PDB file of C-alpha atoms in Angstrom:
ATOM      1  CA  UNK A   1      24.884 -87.634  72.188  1.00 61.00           C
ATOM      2  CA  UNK A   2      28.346 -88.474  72.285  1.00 77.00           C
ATOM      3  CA  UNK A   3      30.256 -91.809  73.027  1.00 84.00           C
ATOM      4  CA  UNK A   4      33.690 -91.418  74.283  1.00 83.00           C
ATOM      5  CA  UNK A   5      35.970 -88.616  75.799  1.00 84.00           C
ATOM      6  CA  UNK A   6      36.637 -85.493  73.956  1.00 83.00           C
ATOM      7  CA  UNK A   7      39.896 -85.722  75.545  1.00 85.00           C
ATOM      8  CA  UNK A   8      42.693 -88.401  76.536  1.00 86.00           C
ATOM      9  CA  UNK A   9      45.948 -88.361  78.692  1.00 85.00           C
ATOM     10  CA  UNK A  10      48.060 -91.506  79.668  1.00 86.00           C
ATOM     11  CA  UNK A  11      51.348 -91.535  80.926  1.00 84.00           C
ATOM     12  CA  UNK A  12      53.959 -93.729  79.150  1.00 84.00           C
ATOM     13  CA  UNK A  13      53.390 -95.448  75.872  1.00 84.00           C
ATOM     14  CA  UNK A  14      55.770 -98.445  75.867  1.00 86.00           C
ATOM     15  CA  UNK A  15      58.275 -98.239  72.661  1.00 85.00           C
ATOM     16  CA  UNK A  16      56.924 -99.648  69.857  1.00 88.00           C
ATOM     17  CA  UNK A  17      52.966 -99.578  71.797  1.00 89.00           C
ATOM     18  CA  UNK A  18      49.902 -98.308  70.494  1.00 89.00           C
ATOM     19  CA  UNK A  19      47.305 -96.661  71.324  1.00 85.00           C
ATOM     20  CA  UNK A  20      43.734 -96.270  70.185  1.00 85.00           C
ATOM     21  CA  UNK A  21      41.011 -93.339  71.161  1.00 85.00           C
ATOM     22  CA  UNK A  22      37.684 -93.111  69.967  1.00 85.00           C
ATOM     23  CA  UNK A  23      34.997 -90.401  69.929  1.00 84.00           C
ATOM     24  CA  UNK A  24      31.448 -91.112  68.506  1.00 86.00           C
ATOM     25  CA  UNK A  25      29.555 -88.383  67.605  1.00 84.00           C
ATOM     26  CA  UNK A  26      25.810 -87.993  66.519  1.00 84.00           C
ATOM     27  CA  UNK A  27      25.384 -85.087  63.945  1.00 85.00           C
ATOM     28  CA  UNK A  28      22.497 -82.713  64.835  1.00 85.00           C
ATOM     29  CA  UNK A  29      21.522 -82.245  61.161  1.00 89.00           C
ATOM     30  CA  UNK A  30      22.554 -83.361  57.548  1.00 90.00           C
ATOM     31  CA  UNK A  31      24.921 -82.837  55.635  1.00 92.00           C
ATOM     32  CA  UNK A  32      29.300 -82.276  55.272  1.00 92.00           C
ATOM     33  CA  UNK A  33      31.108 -81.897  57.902  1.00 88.00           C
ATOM     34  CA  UNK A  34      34.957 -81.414  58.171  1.00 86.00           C
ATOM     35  CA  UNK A  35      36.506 -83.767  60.547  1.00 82.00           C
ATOM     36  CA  UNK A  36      39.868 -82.120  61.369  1.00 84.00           C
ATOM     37  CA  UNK A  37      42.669 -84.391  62.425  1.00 88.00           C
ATOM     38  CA  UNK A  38      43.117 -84.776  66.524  1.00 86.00           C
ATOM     39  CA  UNK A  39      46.056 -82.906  67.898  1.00 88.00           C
ATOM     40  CA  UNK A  40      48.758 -84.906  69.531  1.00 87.00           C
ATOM     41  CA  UNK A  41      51.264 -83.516  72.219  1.00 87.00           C
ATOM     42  CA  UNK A  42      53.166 -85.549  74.024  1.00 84.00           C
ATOM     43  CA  UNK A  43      57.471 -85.581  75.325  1.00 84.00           C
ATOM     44  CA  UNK A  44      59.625 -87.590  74.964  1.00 81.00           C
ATOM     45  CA  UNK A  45      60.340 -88.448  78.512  1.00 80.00           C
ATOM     46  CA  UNK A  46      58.325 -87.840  81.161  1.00 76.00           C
ATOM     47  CA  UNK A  47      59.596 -84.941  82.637  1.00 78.00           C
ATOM     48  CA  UNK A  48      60.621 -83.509  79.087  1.00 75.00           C
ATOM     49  CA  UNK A  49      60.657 -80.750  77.393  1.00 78.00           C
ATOM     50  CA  UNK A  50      59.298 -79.180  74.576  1.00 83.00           C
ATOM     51  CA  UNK A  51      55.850 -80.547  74.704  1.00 86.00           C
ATOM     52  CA  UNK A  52      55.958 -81.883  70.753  1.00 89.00           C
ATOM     53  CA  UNK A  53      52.678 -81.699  68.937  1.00 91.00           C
ATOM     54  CA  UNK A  54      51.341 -83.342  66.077  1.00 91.00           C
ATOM     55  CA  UNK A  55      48.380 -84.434  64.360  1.00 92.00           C
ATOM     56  CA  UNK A  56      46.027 -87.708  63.687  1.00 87.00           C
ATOM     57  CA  UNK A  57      44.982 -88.863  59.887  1.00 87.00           C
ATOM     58  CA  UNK A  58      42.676 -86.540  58.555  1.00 85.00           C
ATOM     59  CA  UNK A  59      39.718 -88.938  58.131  1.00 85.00           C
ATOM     60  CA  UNK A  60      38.761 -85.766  55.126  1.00 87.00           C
ATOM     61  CA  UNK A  61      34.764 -84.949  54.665  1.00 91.00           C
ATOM     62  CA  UNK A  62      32.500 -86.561  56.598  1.00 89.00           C
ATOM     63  CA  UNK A  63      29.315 -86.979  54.774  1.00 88.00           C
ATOM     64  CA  UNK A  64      25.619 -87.313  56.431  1.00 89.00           C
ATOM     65  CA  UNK A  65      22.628 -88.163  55.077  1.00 86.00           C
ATOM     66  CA  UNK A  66      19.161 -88.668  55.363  1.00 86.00           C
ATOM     67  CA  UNK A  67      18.433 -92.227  56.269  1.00 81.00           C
ATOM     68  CA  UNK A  68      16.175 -92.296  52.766  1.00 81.00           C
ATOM     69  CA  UNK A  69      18.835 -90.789  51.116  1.00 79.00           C
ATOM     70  CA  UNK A  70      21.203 -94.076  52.168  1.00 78.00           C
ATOM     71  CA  UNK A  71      18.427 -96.708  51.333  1.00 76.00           C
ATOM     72  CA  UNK A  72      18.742 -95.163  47.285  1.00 76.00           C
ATOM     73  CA  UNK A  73      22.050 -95.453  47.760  1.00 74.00           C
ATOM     74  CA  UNK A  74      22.368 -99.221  49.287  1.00 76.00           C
ATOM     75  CA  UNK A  75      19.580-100.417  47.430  1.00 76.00           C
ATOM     76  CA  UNK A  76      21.444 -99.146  43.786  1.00 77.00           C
ATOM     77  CA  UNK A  77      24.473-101.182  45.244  1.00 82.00           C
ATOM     78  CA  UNK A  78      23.020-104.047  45.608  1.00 85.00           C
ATOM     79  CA  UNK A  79      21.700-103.917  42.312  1.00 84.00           C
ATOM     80  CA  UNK A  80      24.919-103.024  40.639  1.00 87.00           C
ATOM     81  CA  UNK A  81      25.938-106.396  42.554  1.00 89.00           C
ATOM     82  CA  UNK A  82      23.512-107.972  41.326  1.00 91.00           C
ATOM     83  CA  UNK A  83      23.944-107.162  37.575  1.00 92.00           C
ATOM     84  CA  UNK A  84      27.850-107.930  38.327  1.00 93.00           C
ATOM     85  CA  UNK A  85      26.915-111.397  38.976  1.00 94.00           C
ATOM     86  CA  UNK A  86      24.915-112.142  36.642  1.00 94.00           C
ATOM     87  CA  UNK A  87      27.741-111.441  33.721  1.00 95.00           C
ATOM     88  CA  UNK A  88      30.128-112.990  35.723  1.00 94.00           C
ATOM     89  CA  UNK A  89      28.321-116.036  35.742  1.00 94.00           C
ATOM     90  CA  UNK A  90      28.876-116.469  31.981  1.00 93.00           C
ATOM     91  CA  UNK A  91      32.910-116.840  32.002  1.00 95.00           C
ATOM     92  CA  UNK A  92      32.565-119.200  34.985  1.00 94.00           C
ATOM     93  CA  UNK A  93      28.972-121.025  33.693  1.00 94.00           C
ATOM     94  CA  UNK A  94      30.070-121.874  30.067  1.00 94.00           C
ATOM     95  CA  UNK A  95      33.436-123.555  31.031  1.00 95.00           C
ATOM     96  CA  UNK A  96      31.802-125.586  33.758  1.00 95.00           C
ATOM     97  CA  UNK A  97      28.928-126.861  31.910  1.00 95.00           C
ATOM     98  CA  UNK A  98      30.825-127.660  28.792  1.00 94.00           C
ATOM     99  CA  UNK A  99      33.455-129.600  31.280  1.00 93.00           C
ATOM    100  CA  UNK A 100      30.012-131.599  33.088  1.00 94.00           C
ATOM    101  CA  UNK A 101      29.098-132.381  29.530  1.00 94.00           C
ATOM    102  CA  UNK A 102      32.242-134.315  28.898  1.00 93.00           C
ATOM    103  CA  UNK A 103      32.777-135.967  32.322  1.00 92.00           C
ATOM    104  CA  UNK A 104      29.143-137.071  31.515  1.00 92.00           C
ATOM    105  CA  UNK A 105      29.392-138.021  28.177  1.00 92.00           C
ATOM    106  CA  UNK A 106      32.851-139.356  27.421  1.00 93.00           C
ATOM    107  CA  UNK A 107      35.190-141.867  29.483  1.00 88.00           C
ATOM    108  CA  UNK A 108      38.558-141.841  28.592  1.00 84.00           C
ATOM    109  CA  UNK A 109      38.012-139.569  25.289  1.00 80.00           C
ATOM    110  CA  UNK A 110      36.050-142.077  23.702  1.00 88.00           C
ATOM    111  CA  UNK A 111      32.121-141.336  23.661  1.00 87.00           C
ATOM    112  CA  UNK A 112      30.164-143.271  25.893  1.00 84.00           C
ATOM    113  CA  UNK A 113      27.139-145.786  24.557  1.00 80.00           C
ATOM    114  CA  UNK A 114      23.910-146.004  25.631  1.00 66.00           C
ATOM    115  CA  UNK A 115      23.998-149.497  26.186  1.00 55.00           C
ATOM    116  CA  UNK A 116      25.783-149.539  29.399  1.00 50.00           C
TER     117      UNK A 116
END
């Protein structure tokens, strides 16, 4: 199915505007597809000539996958994530429990007793 026109027209852009077009695809079967940049023409006045042409981004391959084949990859993200937090808990961990220590410890650099 597709989402969107495969083609657009408007007539003025305001100087300085924008404008956005989308097209949503659904592949029919896996794998890399080539998503060629959209080509452009438009004047520069309404009634003017040439008709200039040019092209969109080039978005480069497009690759589709099996939706198995995107759960190994998610899932060995989120792992990677996971690992990543876990080290950088370390740097961050050690400082703040060392500085806990002394807040709890010491008042004014001088050791607390237990007697108060």
């Amino acid at each position: 199915p597709v989402v969107g026109l495969a083609t657009a027209s408007w007539e003025k852009l305001a100087p300085g505007g924008n404008l956005t077009h989308s097209l949503v695809l659904k592949p029919s079967k896996v794998g890399v597809y080539d998503a060629t940049p959209a080509l452009v023409h438009y004047r520069h006045t309404p009634k003017g000539q040439p008709v200039e042409v040019t092209r969109s981004t080039s978005t480069g391959p497009v690759y589709v996958l099996k939706a198995s084949e995107r759960e190994k990859f998610s899932l060995a993200r989120v792992n990677e994530w996971l690992v990543f937090s876990a080290i950088a808990l370390v740097p961050i961990g050690v400082p703040f429990f060392g500085w806990l220590y002394i807040r709890l410890n010491y008042e004014n650099g001088v050791a607390k007793t237990g007697s108060q």
